[in-house]
Amino acid sequence: MVQCEQVTTPVERLTPPVDRIVTPVDDVISRMRALDATLPARDGLAVFNRVYLAVTEAVDRRIDSGQLGDARAAITLDVRFAERYLDAVEAVADERRPPACWRPLFQFRRHPGVRPLQFALAGINAHIGHDLALAVVDTCRTLGCEPADVEDEFDRVGDLLVSLEERIREELMPGPDLFQIADPLTHLLGAWSLERAREATWTAARALWVLRRLPDVAEEFTERLDAAVGLAGRMLLTPIPDR
C-alpha cells in the first residue's frame, strides 16, 4: 500500500447552524458554506470546496426541479457522496488521518508552488476516484437496491462534474502571458481525465458491491483503491515553480 506523508495542517470542525438544515442536501451545503467562511481564498482546500459547493448546489437545483429522475436515489447518492468528503475534513479537524486519497491535498494546500487548478483537480480526483465508488455502495445499502438501479443518477451527477471540470480548466488555467508556467501545467494535467476516472469509478463500485459478502477482500480492494487515487493526487499536486 502506498504511504502518503503525515497530515499536519488542522482545519476547524464544521458545525452548521441547526436552523439552516432543512433537508440532507441542505445540510451538506450548509457545512460546505461554513467551511468556505473559515478558509483563506488561496488555501487549496478552499479552492476545492468552492468547486464542490457549486456542484452540490447545481445538483440540489436539479433535484428541486425534478431533472434528476428518481429524487430519492439522487438525494441519497448526493448526500452519501458529500459525507465522504466532509468526513475527511472532520478527520483532519480531529487530528486523525484522512483517507490516503485526500492526504496530498491537505498536505500541500498552502504550498506556494501549487496552482489553484491543481488543487481543484486533485480534490475532484480524490472525491471521484475513491469516494464516489463507496458512495454508490452506501446508497445501494441504504435503498436496498443494486448499482444498476442508481446508474442513471450516477451518470447525471457525472455529467454535471464533467461540465464543471471544463469550466474550471477555463477559469483557473493561467493565461497566455504566463506561458512558461502554463506549459508544464498543461503537460501535467493533461495526463488526468475526469471521464476516465468516472468510468473506473463505476467499475470499482460494481466490484465492491459484488465483494460485499467477502469483507476481507472488499477491505483490501478499498485500501488499494484509496492508495492508488492518493498517488494520482500527489502527482497532480507536483509544485511548478515560477520562472
GROMACS .gro file of C-alpha atoms in nm:
model
  243
    1MET     CA    1   0.000   0.000   0.000
    2VAL     CA    2   0.132   0.345  -0.087
    3GLN     CA    3   0.212   0.551   0.224
    4CYS     CA    4   0.144   0.925   0.195
    5GLU     CA    5   0.304   1.191   0.412
    6GLN     CA    6   0.161   1.273   0.755
    7VAL     CA    7  -0.105   1.542   0.753
    8THR     CA    8  -0.010   1.826   0.986
    9THR     CA    9  -0.241   2.115   0.895
   10PRO     CA   10  -0.564   2.118   1.102
   11VAL     CA   11  -0.895   2.252   0.988
   12GLU     CA   12  -1.182   2.372   1.201
   13ARG     CA   13  -1.469   2.139   1.291
   14LEU     CA   14  -1.780   2.203   1.087
   15THR     CA   15  -2.096   2.274   1.288
   16PRO     CA   16  -2.374   2.404   1.063
   17PRO     CA   17  -2.646   2.620   1.221
   18VAL     CA   18  -2.936   2.392   1.303
   19ASP     CA   19  -3.199   2.636   1.178
   20ARG     CA   20  -3.047   2.626   0.827
   21ILE     CA   21  -3.080   2.247   0.791
   22VAL     CA   22  -3.398   2.163   0.602
   23THR     CA   23  -3.306   1.852   0.402
   24PRO     CA   24  -3.000   1.624   0.393
   25VAL     CA   25  -2.873   1.812   0.085
   26ASP     CA   26  -2.927   2.147   0.258
   27ASP     CA   27  -2.727   2.007   0.549
   28VAL     CA   28  -2.417   1.928   0.343
   29ILE     CA   29  -2.445   2.258   0.155
   30SER     CA   30  -2.456   2.444   0.487
   31ARG     CA   31  -2.150   2.257   0.609
   32MET     CA   32  -1.956   2.340   0.292
   33ARG     CA   33  -2.057   2.705   0.317
   34ALA     CA   34  -1.945   2.711   0.680
   35LEU     CA   35  -1.609   2.565   0.579
   36ASP     CA   36  -1.571   2.819   0.299
   37ALA     CA   37  -1.621   3.100   0.551
   38THR     CA   38  -1.330   2.977   0.766
   39LEU     CA   39  -1.065   2.935   0.495
   40PRO     CA   40  -0.837   3.182   0.313
   41ALA     CA   41  -0.929   3.206  -0.055
   42ARG     CA   42  -0.589   3.073  -0.171
   43ASP     CA   43  -0.597   2.769   0.058
   44GLY     CA   44  -0.603   2.453  -0.157
   45LEU     CA   45  -0.889   2.307   0.043
   46ALA     CA   46  -1.086   2.629  -0.008
   47VAL     CA   47  -1.030   2.607  -0.384
   48PHE     CA   48  -1.173   2.255  -0.400
   49ASN     CA   49  -1.451   2.331  -0.152
   50ARG     CA   50  -1.578   2.619  -0.369
   51VAL     CA   51  -1.581   2.388  -0.671
   52TYR     CA   52  -1.764   2.113  -0.487
   53LEU     CA   53  -2.010   2.355  -0.330
   54ALA     CA   54  -2.102   2.480  -0.679
   55VAL     CA   55  -2.158   2.120  -0.795
   56THR     CA   56  -2.374   2.034  -0.494
   57GLU     CA   57  -2.583   2.348  -0.533
   58ALA     CA   58  -2.634   2.264  -0.902
   59VAL     CA   59  -2.741   1.909  -0.816
   60ASP     CA   60  -2.977   2.047  -0.549
   61ARG     CA   61  -3.140   2.280  -0.803
   62ARG     CA   62  -3.187   1.993  -1.045
   63ILE     CA   63  -3.338   1.775  -0.775
   64ASP     CA   64  -3.581   2.055  -0.682
   65SER     CA   65  -3.683   2.096  -1.045
   66GLY     CA   66  -3.726   1.723  -1.100
   67GLN     CA   67  -3.442   1.695  -1.352
   68LEU     CA   68  -3.260   1.408  -1.179
   69GLY     CA   69  -3.515   1.130  -1.226
   70ASP     CA   70  -3.554   0.928  -0.907
   71ALA     CA   71  -3.533   1.204  -0.645
   72ARG     CA   72  -3.486   0.966  -0.354
   73ALA     CA   73  -3.194   0.788  -0.521
   74ALA     CA   74  -3.041   1.118  -0.638
   75ILE     CA   75  -3.061   1.272  -0.291
   76THR     CA   76  -2.922   0.962  -0.122
   77LEU     CA   77  -2.628   0.937  -0.363
   78ASP     CA   78  -2.556   1.310  -0.342
   79VAL     CA   79  -2.557   1.311   0.039
   80ARG     CA   80  -2.357   0.989   0.083
   81PHE     CA   81  -2.106   1.126  -0.168
   82ALA     CA   82  -2.069   1.461   0.010
   83GLU     CA   83  -2.042   1.296   0.351
   84ARG     CA   84  -1.729   1.112   0.240
   85TYR     CA   85  -1.555   1.444   0.170
   86LEU     CA   86  -1.685   1.609   0.487
   87ASP     CA   87  -1.575   1.308   0.693
   88ALA     CA   88  -1.221   1.357   0.559
   89VAL     CA   89  -1.234   1.723   0.666
   90GLU     CA   90  -1.360   1.623   1.011
   91ALA     CA   91  -1.082   1.365   1.043
   92VAL     CA   92  -0.821   1.637   0.997
   93ALA     CA   93  -1.007   1.861   1.243
   94ASP     CA   94  -0.984   1.579   1.497
   95GLU     CA   95  -0.613   1.528   1.417
   96ARG     CA   96  -0.685   1.187   1.266
   97ARG     CA   97  -0.552   1.067   0.931
   98PRO     CA   98  -0.798   1.109   0.645
   99PRO     CA   99  -0.818   0.852   0.365
  100ALA     CA  100  -0.499   0.828   0.159
  101CYS     CA  101  -0.670   0.984  -0.143
  102TRP     CA  102  -0.719   1.311   0.050
  103ARG     CA  103  -0.380   1.336   0.223
  104PRO     CA  104  -0.192   1.508  -0.062
  105LEU     CA  105  -0.445   1.793  -0.079
  106PHE     CA  106  -0.430   1.853   0.295
  107GLN     CA  107  -0.051   1.837   0.297
  108PHE     CA  108   0.007   2.071   0.002
  109ARG     CA  109  -0.291   2.303   0.050
  110ARG     CA  110  -0.069   2.603   0.130
  111HIS     CA  111   0.226   2.522  -0.096
  112PRO     CA  112   0.311   2.836  -0.299
  113GLY     CA  113   0.423   2.633  -0.599
  114VAL     CA  114   0.089   2.455  -0.648
  115ARG     CA  115  -0.165   2.633  -0.871
  116PRO     CA  116  -0.539   2.667  -0.793
  117LEU     CA  117  -0.628   2.446  -1.089
  118GLN     CA  118  -0.413   2.168  -0.944
  119PHE     CA  119  -0.589   2.191  -0.608
  120ALA     CA  120  -0.931   2.177  -0.773
  121LEU     CA  121  -0.849   1.874  -0.986
  122ALA     CA  122  -0.667   1.692  -0.705
  123GLY     CA  123  -0.981   1.725  -0.492
  124ILE     CA  124  -1.201   1.606  -0.777
  125ASN     CA  125  -0.963   1.313  -0.830
  126ALA     CA  126  -0.992   1.207  -0.464
  127HIS     CA  127  -1.365   1.253  -0.450
  128ILE     CA  128  -1.447   1.085  -0.782
  129GLY     CA  129  -1.178   0.818  -0.783
  130HIS     CA  130  -1.238   0.691  -0.428
  131ASP     CA  131  -1.538   0.848  -0.256
  132LEU     CA  132  -1.792   0.809  -0.535
  133ALA     CA  133  -1.743   0.433  -0.565
  134LEU     CA  134  -1.801   0.393  -0.191
  135ALA     CA  135  -2.097   0.632  -0.205
  136VAL     CA  136  -2.265   0.414  -0.469
  137VAL     CA  137  -2.230   0.113  -0.239
  138ASP     CA  138  -2.356   0.319   0.059
  139THR     CA  139  -2.657   0.427  -0.149
  140CYS     CA  140  -2.741   0.073  -0.256
  141ARG     CA  141  -2.723  -0.048   0.103
  142THR     CA  142  -2.947   0.238   0.217
  143LEU     CA  143  -3.207   0.189  -0.056
  144GLY     CA  144  -3.183  -0.190  -0.072
  145CYS     CA  145  -3.109  -0.187  -0.446
  146GLU     CA  146  -2.838  -0.283  -0.694
  147PRO     CA  147  -2.581  -0.047  -0.854
  148ALA     CA  148  -2.767  -0.078  -1.186
  149ASP     CA  149  -3.071   0.080  -1.018
  150VAL     CA  150  -2.881   0.404  -0.948
  151GLU     CA  151  -2.675   0.415  -1.270
  152ASP     CA  152  -2.889   0.692  -1.420
  153GLU     CA  153  -2.834   0.910  -1.113
  154PHE     CA  154  -2.461   0.830  -1.122
  155ASP     CA  155  -2.445   0.934  -1.488
  156ARG     CA  156  -2.638   1.259  -1.437
  157VAL     CA  157  -2.414   1.366  -1.150
  158GLY     CA  158  -2.110   1.265  -1.355
  159ASP     CA  159  -2.227   1.476  -1.650
  160LEU     CA  160  -2.252   1.778  -1.421
  161LEU     CA  161  -1.899   1.717  -1.296
  162VAL     CA  162  -1.759   1.687  -1.648
  163SER     CA  163  -1.919   2.020  -1.744
  164LEU     CA  164  -1.784   2.181  -1.430
  165GLU     CA  165  -1.435   2.045  -1.489
  166GLU     CA  166  -1.431   2.210  -1.832
  167ARG     CA  167  -1.532   2.543  -1.676
  168ILE     CA  168  -1.269   2.504  -1.402
  169ARG     CA  169  -0.993   2.448  -1.654
  170GLU     CA  170  -1.102   2.757  -1.848
  171GLU     CA  171  -1.124   2.978  -1.539
  172LEU     CA  172  -0.816   2.860  -1.347
  173MET     CA  173  -0.569   2.784  -1.624
  174PRO     CA  174  -0.304   3.059  -1.645
  175GLY     CA  175  -0.336   3.292  -1.944
  176PRO     CA  176  -0.101   3.334  -2.242
  177ASP     CA  177   0.111   3.587  -2.051
  178LEU     CA  178   0.211   3.303  -1.815
  179PHE     CA  179   0.309   3.064  -2.088
  180GLN     CA  180   0.623   2.946  -1.909
  181ILE     CA  181   0.407   2.829  -1.619
  182ALA     CA  182   0.120   2.705  -1.832
  183ASP     CA  183   0.338   2.481  -2.046
  184PRO     CA  184   0.440   2.232  -1.771
  185LEU     CA  185   0.100   2.273  -1.605
  186THR     CA  186  -0.077   2.174  -1.926
  187HIS     CA  187   0.154   1.874  -1.963
  188LEU     CA  188   0.093   1.763  -1.603
  189LEU     CA  189  -0.284   1.799  -1.600
  190GLY     CA  190  -0.328   1.656  -1.948
  191ALA     CA  191  -0.240   1.314  -1.805
  192TRP     CA  192  -0.561   1.308  -1.597
  193SER     CA  193  -0.916   1.278  -1.727
  194LEU     CA  194  -1.236   1.305  -1.524
  195GLU     CA  195  -1.420   1.099  -1.784
  196ARG     CA  196  -1.173   0.812  -1.748
  197ALA     CA  197  -1.184   0.846  -1.369
  198ARG     CA  198  -1.563   0.828  -1.373
  199GLU     CA  199  -1.559   0.511  -1.585
  200ALA     CA  200  -1.308   0.348  -1.350
  201THR     CA  201  -1.520   0.452  -1.052
  202TRP     CA  202  -1.830   0.280  -1.187
  203THR     CA  203  -1.629  -0.039  -1.238
  204ALA     CA  204  -1.491  -0.012  -0.882
  205ALA     CA  205  -1.840   0.042  -0.739
  206ARG     CA  206  -1.973  -0.268  -0.912
  207ALA     CA  207  -1.675  -0.471  -0.793
  208LEU     CA  208  -1.719  -0.353  -0.433
  209TRP     CA  209  -2.087  -0.444  -0.448
  210VAL     CA  210  -2.002  -0.798  -0.561
  211LEU     CA  211  -1.734  -0.820  -0.289
  212ARG     CA  212  -1.963  -0.706  -0.008
  213ARG     CA  213  -2.006  -1.068   0.105
  214LEU     CA  214  -1.625  -1.105   0.125
  215PRO     CA  215  -1.541  -0.830   0.376
  216ASP     CA  216  -1.168  -0.905   0.395
  217VAL     CA  217  -1.131  -0.888   0.018
  218ALA     CA  218  -1.354  -0.580  -0.003
  219GLU     CA  219  -1.140  -0.405   0.260
  220GLU     CA  220  -0.819  -0.485   0.076
  221PHE     CA  221  -0.970  -0.368  -0.255
  222THR     CA  222  -1.082  -0.042  -0.092
  223GLU     CA  223  -0.739   0.020   0.062
  224ARG     CA  224  -0.565  -0.034  -0.270
  225LEU     CA  225  -0.812   0.191  -0.449
  226ASP     CA  226  -0.757   0.460  -0.185
  227ALA     CA  227  -0.378   0.434  -0.217
  228ALA     CA  228  -0.383   0.444  -0.599
  229VAL     CA  229  -0.606   0.750  -0.606
  230GLY     CA  230  -0.384   0.916  -0.345
  231LEU     CA  231  -0.078   0.855  -0.562
  232ALA     CA  232  -0.251   1.016  -0.860
  233GLY     CA  233  -0.346   1.312  -0.641
  234ARG     CA  234   0.014   1.355  -0.527
  235MET     CA  235   0.126   1.368  -0.889
  236LEU     CA  236  -0.141   1.628  -0.974
  237LEU     CA  237  -0.005   1.846  -0.693
  238THR     CA  238   0.354   1.848  -0.820
  239PRO     CA  239   0.480   2.203  -0.743
  240ILE     CA  240   0.550   2.414  -1.051
  241PRO     CA  241   0.798   2.693  -0.970
  242ASP     CA  242   0.780   3.039  -1.121
  243ARG     CA  243   1.033   3.114  -1.393
   0.00000   0.00000   0.00000
